Coordinates of C-alpha atoms and ligand atoms in Angstrom, one line a residue:
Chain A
X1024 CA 244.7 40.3 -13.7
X1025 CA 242.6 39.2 -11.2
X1026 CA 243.5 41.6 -8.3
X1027 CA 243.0 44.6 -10.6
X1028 CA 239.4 43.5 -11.1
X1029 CA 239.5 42.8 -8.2
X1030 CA 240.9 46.3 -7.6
X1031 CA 238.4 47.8 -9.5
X1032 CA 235.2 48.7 -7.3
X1033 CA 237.2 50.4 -4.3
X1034 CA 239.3 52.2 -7.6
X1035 CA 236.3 53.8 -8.4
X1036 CA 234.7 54.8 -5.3
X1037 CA 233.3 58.4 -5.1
X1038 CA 236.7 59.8 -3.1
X1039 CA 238.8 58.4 -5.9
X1040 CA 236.9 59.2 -9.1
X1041 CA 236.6 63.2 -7.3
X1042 CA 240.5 63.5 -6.8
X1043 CA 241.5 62.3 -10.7
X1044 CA 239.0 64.1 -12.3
X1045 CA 240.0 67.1 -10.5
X1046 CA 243.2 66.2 -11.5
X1047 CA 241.8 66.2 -14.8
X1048 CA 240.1 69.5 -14.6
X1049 CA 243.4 71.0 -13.4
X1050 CA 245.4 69.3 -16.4
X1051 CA 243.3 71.1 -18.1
X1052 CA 242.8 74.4 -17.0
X1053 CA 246.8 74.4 -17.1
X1054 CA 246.7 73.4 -21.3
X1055 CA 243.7 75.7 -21.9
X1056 CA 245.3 78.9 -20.0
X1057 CA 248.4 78.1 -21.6
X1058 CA 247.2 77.1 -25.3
X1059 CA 244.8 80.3 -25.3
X1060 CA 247.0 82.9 -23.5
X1061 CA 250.1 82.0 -25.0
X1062 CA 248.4 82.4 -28.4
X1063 CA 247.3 85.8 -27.7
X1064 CA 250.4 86.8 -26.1
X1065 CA 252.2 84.8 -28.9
X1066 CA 250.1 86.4 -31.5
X1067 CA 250.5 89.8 -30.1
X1068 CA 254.6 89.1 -29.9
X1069 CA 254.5 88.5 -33.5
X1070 CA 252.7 91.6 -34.6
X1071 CA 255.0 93.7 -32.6
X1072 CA 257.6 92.1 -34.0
X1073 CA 256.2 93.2 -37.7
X1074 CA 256.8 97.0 -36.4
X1075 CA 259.3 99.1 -38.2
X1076 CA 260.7 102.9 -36.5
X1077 CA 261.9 104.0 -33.6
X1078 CA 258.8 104.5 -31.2
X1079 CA 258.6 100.7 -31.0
X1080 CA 262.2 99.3 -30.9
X1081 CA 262.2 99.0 -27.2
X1082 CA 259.1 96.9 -27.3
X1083 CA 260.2 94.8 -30.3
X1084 CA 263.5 94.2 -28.4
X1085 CA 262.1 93.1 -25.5
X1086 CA 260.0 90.8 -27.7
X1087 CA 262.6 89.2 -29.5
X1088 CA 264.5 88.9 -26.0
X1089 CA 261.7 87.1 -24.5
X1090 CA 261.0 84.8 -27.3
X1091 CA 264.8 84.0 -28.0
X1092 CA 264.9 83.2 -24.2
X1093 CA 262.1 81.1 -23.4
X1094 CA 262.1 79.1 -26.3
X1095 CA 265.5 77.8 -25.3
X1096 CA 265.1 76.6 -22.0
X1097 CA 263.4 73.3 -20.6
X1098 CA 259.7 73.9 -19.6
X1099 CA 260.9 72.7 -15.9
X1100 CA 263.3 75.2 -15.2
X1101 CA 260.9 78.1 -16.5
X1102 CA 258.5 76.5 -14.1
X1103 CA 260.7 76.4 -11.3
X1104 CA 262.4 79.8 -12.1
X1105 CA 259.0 81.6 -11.9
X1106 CA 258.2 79.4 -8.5
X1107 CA 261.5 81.1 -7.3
X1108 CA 260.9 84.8 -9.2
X1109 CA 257.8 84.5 -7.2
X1110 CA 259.4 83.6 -3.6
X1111 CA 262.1 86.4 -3.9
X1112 CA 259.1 89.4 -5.2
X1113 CA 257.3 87.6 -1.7
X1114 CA 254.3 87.1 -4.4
X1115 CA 251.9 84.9 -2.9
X1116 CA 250.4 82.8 -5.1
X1117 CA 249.4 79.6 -5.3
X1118 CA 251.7 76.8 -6.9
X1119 CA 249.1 76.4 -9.5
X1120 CA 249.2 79.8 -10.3
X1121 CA 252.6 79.5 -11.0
X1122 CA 252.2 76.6 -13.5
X1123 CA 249.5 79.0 -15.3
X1124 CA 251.8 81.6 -15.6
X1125 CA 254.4 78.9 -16.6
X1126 CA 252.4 77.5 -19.1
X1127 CA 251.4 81.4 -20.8
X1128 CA 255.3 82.4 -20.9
X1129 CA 256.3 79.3 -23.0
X1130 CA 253.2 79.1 -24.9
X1131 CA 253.7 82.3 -25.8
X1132 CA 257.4 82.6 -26.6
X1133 CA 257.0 79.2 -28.9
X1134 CA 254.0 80.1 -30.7
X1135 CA 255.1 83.9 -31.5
X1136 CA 257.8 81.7 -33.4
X1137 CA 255.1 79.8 -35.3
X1138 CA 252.7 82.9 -36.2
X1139 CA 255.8 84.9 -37.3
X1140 CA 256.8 82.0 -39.8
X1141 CA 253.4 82.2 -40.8
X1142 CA 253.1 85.4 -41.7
X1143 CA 256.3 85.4 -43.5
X1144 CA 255.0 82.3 -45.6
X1145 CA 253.1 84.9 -47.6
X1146 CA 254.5 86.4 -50.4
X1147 CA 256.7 89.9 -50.0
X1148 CA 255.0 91.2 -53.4
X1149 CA 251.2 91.1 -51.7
X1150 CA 252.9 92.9 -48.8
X1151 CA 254.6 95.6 -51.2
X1152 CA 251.7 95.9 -52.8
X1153 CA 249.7 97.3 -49.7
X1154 CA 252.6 99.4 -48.6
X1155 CA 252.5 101.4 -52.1
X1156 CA 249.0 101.4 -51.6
X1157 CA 249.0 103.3 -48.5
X1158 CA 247.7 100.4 -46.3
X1159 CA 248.7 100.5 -42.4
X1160 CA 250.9 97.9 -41.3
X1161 CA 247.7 96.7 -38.7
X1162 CA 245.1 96.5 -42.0
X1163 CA 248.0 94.6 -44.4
X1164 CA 248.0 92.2 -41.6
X1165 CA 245.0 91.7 -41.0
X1166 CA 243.2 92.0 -43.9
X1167 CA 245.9 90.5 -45.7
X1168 CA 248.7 88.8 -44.3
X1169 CA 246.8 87.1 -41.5
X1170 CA 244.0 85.2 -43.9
X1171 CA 246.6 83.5 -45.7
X1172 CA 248.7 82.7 -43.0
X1173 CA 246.4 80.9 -40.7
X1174 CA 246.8 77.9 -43.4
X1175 CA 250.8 77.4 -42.2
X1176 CA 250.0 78.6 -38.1
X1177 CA 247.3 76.4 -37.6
X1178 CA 248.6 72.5 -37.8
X1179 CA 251.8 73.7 -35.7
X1180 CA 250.1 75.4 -33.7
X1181 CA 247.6 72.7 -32.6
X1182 CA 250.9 70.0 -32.9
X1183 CA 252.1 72.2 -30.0
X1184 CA 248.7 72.4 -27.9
X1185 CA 248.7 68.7 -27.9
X1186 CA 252.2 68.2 -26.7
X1187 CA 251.6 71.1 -23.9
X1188 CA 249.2 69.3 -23.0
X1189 CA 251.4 66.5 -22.2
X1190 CA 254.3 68.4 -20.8
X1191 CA 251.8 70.3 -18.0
X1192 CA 252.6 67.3 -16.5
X1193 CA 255.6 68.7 -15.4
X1194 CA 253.3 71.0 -13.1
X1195 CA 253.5 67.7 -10.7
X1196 CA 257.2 68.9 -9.9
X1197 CA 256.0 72.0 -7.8
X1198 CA 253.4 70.2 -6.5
X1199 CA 250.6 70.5 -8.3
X1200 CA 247.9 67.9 -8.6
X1201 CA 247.2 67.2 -11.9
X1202 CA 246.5 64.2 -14.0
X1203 CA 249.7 62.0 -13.9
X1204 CA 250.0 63.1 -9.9
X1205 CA 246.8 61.6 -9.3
X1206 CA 248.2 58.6 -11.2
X1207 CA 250.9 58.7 -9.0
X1208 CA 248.7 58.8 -5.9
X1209 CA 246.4 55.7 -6.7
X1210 CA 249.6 53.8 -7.5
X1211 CA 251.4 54.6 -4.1
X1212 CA 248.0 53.9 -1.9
X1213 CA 248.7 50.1 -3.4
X1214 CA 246.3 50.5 -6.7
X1215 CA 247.4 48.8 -9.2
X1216 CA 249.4 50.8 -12.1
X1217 CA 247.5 49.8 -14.7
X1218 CA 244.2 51.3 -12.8
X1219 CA 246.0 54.5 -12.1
X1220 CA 247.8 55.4 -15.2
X1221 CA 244.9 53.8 -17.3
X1222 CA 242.4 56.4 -15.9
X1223 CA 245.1 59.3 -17.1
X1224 CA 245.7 57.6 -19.9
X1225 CA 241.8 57.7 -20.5
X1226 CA 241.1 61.3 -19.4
X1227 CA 244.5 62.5 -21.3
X1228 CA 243.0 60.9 -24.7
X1229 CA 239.7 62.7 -23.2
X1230 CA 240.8 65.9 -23.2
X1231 CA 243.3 66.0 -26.3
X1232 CA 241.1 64.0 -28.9
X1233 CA 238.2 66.7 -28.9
X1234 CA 241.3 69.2 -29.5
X1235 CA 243.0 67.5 -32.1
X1236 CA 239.5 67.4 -33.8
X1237 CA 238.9 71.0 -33.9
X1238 CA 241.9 71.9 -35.1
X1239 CA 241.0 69.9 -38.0
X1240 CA 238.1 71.8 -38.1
X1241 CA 239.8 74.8 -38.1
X1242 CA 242.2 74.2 -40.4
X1243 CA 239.4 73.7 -43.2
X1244 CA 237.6 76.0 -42.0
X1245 CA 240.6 79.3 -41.8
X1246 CA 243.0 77.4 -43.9
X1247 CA 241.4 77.2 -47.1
X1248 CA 239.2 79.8 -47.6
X1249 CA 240.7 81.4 -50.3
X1250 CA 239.6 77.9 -52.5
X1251 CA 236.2 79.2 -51.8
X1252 CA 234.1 79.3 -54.8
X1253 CA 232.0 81.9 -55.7
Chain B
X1165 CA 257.9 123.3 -64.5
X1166 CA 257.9 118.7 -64.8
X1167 CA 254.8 117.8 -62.8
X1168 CA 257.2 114.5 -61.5
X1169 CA 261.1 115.5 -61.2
X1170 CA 263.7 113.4 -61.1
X1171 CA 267.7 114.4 -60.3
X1172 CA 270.4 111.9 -59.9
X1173 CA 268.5 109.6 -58.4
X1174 CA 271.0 106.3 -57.2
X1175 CA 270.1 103.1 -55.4
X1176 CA 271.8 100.1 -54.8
X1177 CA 271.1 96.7 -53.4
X1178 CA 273.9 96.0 -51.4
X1179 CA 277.1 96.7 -53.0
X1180 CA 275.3 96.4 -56.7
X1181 CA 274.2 99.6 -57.6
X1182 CA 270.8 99.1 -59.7
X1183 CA 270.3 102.7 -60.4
X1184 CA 273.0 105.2 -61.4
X1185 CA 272.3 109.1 -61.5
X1186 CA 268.7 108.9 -63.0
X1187 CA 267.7 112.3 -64.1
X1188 CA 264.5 113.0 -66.0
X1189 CA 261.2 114.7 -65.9
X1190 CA 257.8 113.4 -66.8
X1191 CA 255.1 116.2 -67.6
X1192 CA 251.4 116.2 -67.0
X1193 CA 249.6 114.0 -69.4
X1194 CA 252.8 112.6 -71.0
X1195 CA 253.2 108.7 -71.3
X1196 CA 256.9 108.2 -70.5
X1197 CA 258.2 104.3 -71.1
X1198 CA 261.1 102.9 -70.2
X1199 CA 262.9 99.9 -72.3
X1200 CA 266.4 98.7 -72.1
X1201 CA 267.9 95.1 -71.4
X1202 CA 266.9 92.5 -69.0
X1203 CA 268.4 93.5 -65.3
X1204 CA 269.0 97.4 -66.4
X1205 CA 266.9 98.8 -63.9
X1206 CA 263.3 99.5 -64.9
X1207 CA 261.7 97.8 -62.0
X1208 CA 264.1 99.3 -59.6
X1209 CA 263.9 102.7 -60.7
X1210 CA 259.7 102.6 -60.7
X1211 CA 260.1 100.8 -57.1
X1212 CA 262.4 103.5 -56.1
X1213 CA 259.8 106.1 -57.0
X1214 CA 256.6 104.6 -54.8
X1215 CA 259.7 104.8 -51.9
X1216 CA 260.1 100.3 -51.9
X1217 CA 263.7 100.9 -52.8
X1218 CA 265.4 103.0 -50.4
X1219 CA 267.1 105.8 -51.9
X1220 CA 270.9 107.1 -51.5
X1221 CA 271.5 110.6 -52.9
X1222 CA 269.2 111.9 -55.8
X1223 CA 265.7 114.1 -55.4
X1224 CA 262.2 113.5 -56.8
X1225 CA 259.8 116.2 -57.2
X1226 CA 256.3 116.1 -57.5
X1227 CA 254.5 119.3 -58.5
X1228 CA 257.4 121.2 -57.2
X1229 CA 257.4 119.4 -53.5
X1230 CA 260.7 117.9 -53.0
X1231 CA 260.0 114.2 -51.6
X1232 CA 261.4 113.0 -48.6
X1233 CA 261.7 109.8 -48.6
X1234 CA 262.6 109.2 -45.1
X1235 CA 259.8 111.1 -43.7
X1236 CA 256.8 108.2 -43.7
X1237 CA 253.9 111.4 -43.7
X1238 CA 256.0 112.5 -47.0
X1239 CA 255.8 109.4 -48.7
X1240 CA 252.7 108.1 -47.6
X1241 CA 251.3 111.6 -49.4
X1242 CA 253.2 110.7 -52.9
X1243 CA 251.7 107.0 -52.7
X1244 CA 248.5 108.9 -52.6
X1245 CA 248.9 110.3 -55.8
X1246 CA 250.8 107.3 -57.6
X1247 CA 249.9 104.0 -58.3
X1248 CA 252.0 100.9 -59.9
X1249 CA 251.1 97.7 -61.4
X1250 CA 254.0 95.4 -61.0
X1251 CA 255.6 93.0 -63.0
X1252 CA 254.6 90.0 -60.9
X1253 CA 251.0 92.0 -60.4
X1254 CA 251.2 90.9 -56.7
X1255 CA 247.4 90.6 -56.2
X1256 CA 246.2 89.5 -52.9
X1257 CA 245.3 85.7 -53.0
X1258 CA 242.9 85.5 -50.2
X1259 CA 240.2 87.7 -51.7
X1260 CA 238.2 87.9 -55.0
X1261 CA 238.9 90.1 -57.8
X1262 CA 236.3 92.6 -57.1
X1263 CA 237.8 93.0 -53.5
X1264 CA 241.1 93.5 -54.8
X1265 CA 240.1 96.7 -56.4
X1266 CA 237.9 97.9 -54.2
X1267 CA 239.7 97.5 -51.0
X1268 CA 242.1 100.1 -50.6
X1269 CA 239.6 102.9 -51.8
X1270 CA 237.6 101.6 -49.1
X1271 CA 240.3 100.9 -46.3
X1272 CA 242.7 103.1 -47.1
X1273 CA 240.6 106.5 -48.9
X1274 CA 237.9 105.8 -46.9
X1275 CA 235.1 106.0 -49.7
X1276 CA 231.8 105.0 -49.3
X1277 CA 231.6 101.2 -49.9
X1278 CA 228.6 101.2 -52.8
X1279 CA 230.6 103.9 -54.5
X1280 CA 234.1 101.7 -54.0
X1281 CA 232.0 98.9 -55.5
X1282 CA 230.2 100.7 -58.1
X1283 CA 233.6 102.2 -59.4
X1284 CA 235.3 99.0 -59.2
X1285 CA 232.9 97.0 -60.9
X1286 CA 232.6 100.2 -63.5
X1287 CA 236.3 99.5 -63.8
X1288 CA 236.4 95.7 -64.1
X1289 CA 234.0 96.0 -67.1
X1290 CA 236.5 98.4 -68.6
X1291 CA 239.2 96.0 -68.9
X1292 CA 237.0 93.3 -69.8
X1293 CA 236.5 91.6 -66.6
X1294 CA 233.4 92.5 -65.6
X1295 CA 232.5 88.8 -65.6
X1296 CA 234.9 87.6 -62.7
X1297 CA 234.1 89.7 -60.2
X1298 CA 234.0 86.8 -57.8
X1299 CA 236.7 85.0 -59.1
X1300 CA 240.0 84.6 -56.8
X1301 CA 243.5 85.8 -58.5
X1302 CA 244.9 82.1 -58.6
X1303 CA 241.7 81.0 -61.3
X1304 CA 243.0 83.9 -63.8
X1305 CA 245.2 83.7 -66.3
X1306 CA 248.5 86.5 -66.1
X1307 CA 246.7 88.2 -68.8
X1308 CA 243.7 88.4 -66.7
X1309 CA 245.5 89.0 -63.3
X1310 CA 247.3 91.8 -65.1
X1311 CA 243.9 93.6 -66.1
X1312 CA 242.9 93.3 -62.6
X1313 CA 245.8 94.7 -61.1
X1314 CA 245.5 97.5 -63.8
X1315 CA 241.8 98.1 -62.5
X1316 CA 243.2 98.0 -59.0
X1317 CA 245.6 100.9 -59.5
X1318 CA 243.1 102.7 -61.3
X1319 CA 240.6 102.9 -58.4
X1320 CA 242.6 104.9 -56.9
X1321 CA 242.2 107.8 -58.9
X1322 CA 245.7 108.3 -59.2
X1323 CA 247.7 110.9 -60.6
X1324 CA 250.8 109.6 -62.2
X1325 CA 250.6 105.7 -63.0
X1326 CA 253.7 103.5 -62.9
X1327 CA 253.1 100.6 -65.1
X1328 CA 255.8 97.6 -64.9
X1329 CA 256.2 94.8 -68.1
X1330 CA 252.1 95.3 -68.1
X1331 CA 252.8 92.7 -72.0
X1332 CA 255.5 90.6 -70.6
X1333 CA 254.4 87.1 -70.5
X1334 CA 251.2 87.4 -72.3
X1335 CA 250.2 86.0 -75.4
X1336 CA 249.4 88.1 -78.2
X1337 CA 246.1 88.5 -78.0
X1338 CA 246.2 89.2 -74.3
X1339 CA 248.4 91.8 -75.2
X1340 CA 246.1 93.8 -77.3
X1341 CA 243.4 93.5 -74.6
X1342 CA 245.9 95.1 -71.9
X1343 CA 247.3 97.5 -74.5
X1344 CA 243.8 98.7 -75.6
X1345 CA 242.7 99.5 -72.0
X1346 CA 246.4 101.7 -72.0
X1347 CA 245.4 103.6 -74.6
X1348 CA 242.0 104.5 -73.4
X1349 CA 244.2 106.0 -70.5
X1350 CA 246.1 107.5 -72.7
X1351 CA 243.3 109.0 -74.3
X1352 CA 241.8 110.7 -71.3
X1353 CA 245.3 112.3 -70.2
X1354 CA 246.6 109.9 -67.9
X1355 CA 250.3 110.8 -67.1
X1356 CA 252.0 107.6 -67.4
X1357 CA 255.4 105.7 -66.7
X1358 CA 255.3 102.2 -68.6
X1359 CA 258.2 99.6 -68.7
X1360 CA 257.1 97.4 -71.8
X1361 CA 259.0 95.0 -74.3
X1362 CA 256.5 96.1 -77.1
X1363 CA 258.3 98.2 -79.0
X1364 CA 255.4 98.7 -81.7
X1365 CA 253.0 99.9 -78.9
X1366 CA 255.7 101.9 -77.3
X1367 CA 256.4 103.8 -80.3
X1368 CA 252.9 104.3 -80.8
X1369 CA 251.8 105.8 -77.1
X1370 CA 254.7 107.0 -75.7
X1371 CA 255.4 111.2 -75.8
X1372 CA 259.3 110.3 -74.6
X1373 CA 261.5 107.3 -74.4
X1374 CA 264.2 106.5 -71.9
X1375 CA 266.2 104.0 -72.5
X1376 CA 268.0 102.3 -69.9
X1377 CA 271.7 100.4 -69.5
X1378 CA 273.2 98.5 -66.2
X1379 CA 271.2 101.5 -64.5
X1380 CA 271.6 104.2 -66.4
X1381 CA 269.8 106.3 -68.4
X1382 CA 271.3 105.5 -72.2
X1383 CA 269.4 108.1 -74.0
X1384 CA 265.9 109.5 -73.4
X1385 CA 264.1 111.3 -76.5
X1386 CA 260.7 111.2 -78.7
X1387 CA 259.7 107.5 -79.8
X1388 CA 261.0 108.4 -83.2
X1389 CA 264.5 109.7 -82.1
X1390 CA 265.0 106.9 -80.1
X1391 CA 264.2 104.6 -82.3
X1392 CA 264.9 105.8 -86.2
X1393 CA 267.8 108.0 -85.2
X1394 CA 269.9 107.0 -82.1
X1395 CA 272.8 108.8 -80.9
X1396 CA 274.4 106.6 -78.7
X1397 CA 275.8 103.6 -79.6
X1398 CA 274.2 101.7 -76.6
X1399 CA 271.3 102.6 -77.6
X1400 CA 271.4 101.9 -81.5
X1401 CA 272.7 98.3 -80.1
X1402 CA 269.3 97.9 -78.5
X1403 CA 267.3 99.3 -80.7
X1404 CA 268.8 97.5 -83.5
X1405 CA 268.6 94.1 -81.9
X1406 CA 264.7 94.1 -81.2
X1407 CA 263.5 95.6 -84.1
X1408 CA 265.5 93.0 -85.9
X1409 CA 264.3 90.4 -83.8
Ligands
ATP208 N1 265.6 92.2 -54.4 C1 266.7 92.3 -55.1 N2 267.9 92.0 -54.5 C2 269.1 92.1 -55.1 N3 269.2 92.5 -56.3 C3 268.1 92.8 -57.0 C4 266.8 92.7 -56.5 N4 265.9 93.0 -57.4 C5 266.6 93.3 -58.5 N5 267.9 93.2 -58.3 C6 269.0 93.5 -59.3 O1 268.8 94.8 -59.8 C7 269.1 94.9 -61.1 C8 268.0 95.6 -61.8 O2 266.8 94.8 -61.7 P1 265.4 95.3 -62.3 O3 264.4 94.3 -61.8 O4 265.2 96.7 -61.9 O5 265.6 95.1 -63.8 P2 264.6 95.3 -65.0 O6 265.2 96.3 -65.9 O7 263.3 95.6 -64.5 O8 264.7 93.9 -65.7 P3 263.5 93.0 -66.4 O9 263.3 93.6 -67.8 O10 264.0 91.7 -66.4 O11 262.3 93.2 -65.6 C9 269.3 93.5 -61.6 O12 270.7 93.3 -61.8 C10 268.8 92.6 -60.5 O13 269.6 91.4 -60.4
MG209 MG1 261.5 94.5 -64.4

């Protein structure tokens, strides 16, 4: 107990405090660009998916192909197969920039699978409704199908942004510097673990507690709207 | 020549075929229902006809063009001149009533939104709604949700106007609200295709009955041959069992 206090001042000199919270920022950046991109992509997968006809079956089977793919395999090997996709097209980018585009693929492939059970949630009849109407498939799902599905999308959907963030720790295996690598770090320059991983532990809480909340928010906001008095 | 056309029309649901060589012809301003057992096919054969139960063999005219109903430009064309209530009245949940009937006139016709509302409202009063506008479905009663959907399909403006069980599950006075607002249609020359269990009003509206049996068409004549003087004995078994009831 004593040596970590004692610890503590040259823990937190300027040098150190710069390198974890950069760290941070990186753990971030990597559960951001991967929460918001693989929910567009993910979200975009899903409509496609909602297509019926020829002109769009080559689309909607590389869509399912994707999804059925990367939803299966460990988060580490998609990382490390687009490190090596990237060697062998002689792509040079950086090893963070592979984790991003990591981070996109799988968000994307898991949470098509979680907007797609959501819009399934709603009835058929609504949905047959709007098709002997004359609706579009792109207004009965967004004027209809979409409202009411946000309520069943939303709590997985954050359940999964909060465990991404989590698993970007995996990043560390290419080489990239982010929160529980800097942990790392401070431990092996003879800090004591608890100063190290206490600091992620603190900046991880940080950064997925304000998250957390505002799915919360959103959820009452999006997921109950239809309760809405007059 | 029958403004809506039907000739051996068949469907099936996997192997169980729900409709069996329908043939019959509704004509402009006629009120056409449909009654027969639980399961025979009424449903399926007005689903059939908006093109939500695919088709096997069988035409359906309407004024004399022969529907296609794997060509989406054909059918999208007869949806814009039909309309159905269903059964279940499928409403959507995450808007209010008024919405409901005034969105596809607005999304999908493309009408001016004050005249959309003004039309919708105009109809919500007509099937004595006009004080829920801003209600959502799930706060109504079926009655209610019913009238609503009715009021939906009206806006519209359609020509030919499928209506599915509009009295089934609906307490007796609620049936007399939804069966008044029929008859005003009636009255103003709506051509009309109504699945109902209310043998009283059926009689009393309808210019033709079909009757229908494991998806078939049992007999199809005036209200008072079908029901005073039926020839087949599938029929007279039906007939004879609700008006007994
Ligand atoms: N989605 C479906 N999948 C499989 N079979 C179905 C489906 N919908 C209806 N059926 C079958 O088709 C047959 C006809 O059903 P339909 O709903 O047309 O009957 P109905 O005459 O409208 O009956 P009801 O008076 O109870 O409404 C029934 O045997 C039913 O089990
Ligand atoms: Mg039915």
């Amino acid at each position: 107990m004593h040596s970590i206090f004692g610890q503590l001042p040259r823990f937190l000199s300027y040098y150190n405090l710069e390198f974890i919270l950069q760290a941070a920022l990186t753990t971030l950046l990597l559960s951001i660009s991967g929460c918001v991109f693989g929910f567009i992509f993910g979200f975009g997968i899903a409509v496609l998916r909602e297509t019926t006809g020829p002109l769009w079956l080559p689309l909607r089977a590389a869509a399912v192909l994707f999804v059925e793919i990367f939803r299966r395999i460990p988060f580490l090997v998609t990382l490390f197969l687009v490190f090596y996709a990237c060697q062998a097209l002689n792509l040079d980018i950086s090893v963070f920039a592979v984790a991003v585009a990591s981070t996109c693929i799988i968000g994307a492939a898991f949470l098509s699978e979680v907007v797609r059970t959501g819009f399934d949630a709603i009835p058929s009849q609504e949905r047959e409704a709007a098709a002997a109407m004359n609706f579009t498939l792109a207004q009965t799902l967004f004027l209809i199908v979409i409202p009411q599905a946000w309520r069943v999308i939303l709590p997985p959907t954050f359940a999964f942004f909060l465990s991404f963030i989590k698993d970007s720790a995996l990043a560390s295996q290419l080489g990239v510097v982010e929160l529980t690598y800097s942990a790392k770090v401070m431990n092996n320059k003879g800090f004591s673990p608890v100063l190290g991983f206490g600091a992620a532990l603190i900046l991880y809480f940080a950064i997925s507690y304000p998250l957390a909340r505002f799915g919360l928010y959103l959820e009452q906001r999006l997921g109950f709207s239809r309760y809405r008095k007059p | 020549m029958d403004f809506l056309g039907i000739e051996n029309l068949k469907a099936r649901y996997g192997e169980h075929v729900v409709l069996n060589d329908i043939s019959m012809t509704v004509e402009k301003g006629e009120i056409v229902s449909l009654i027969g057992p639980s399961g025979s096919g009424k449903s399926s054969l007005l689903r059939a006809l908006v093109g939500l139960l695919p088709v096997e063999s069988g035409e359906v005219r309407l004024n004399g063009e022969i529907i296609n109903y794997r060509d989406k430009q054909a059918v999208k064309r007869l949806r814009d001149r039909l309309a159905i209530v269903f059964q279940q009245y499928n409403l959507f949940q995450n808007m209010d009533v008024l919405r409901n009937v005034m969105l596809a006139p607005m999304k999908v016709k493309g009408w001016p939104r004050e005249e959309c509302e003004r039309e919708a409202t105009a109809l919500l009063e007509k099937v004595g709604l006009g004080a829920k506008l801003h209600v959502y479905p799930d706060q109504l009663s079926g009655g209610q949700q019913q009238r609503v959907a009715l009021a939906r399909a009206l806006a519209l403006r359609p020509e030919i106007l499928l209506l599915d069980e509009v009295t089934s599950a609906l307490d007796p006075e609620l049936v007399n609200e939804v069966l008044d607002s029929i008859r005003l249609l009636a009255s103003e020359g709506m051509t009309m295709i109504i699945v109902s269990h209310e043998m009283a009003f059926v009689r009393e509206v309808s210019s033709r009955v079909s009757m229908m049996a494991a998806g078939s068409i049992v007999e199809i004549g005036t209200p008072d041959e079908i029901f005073q003087n039926p020839k087949h004995e599938r029929a007279r078994d039906f007939v004879g069992k609700i008006l007994h009831r």
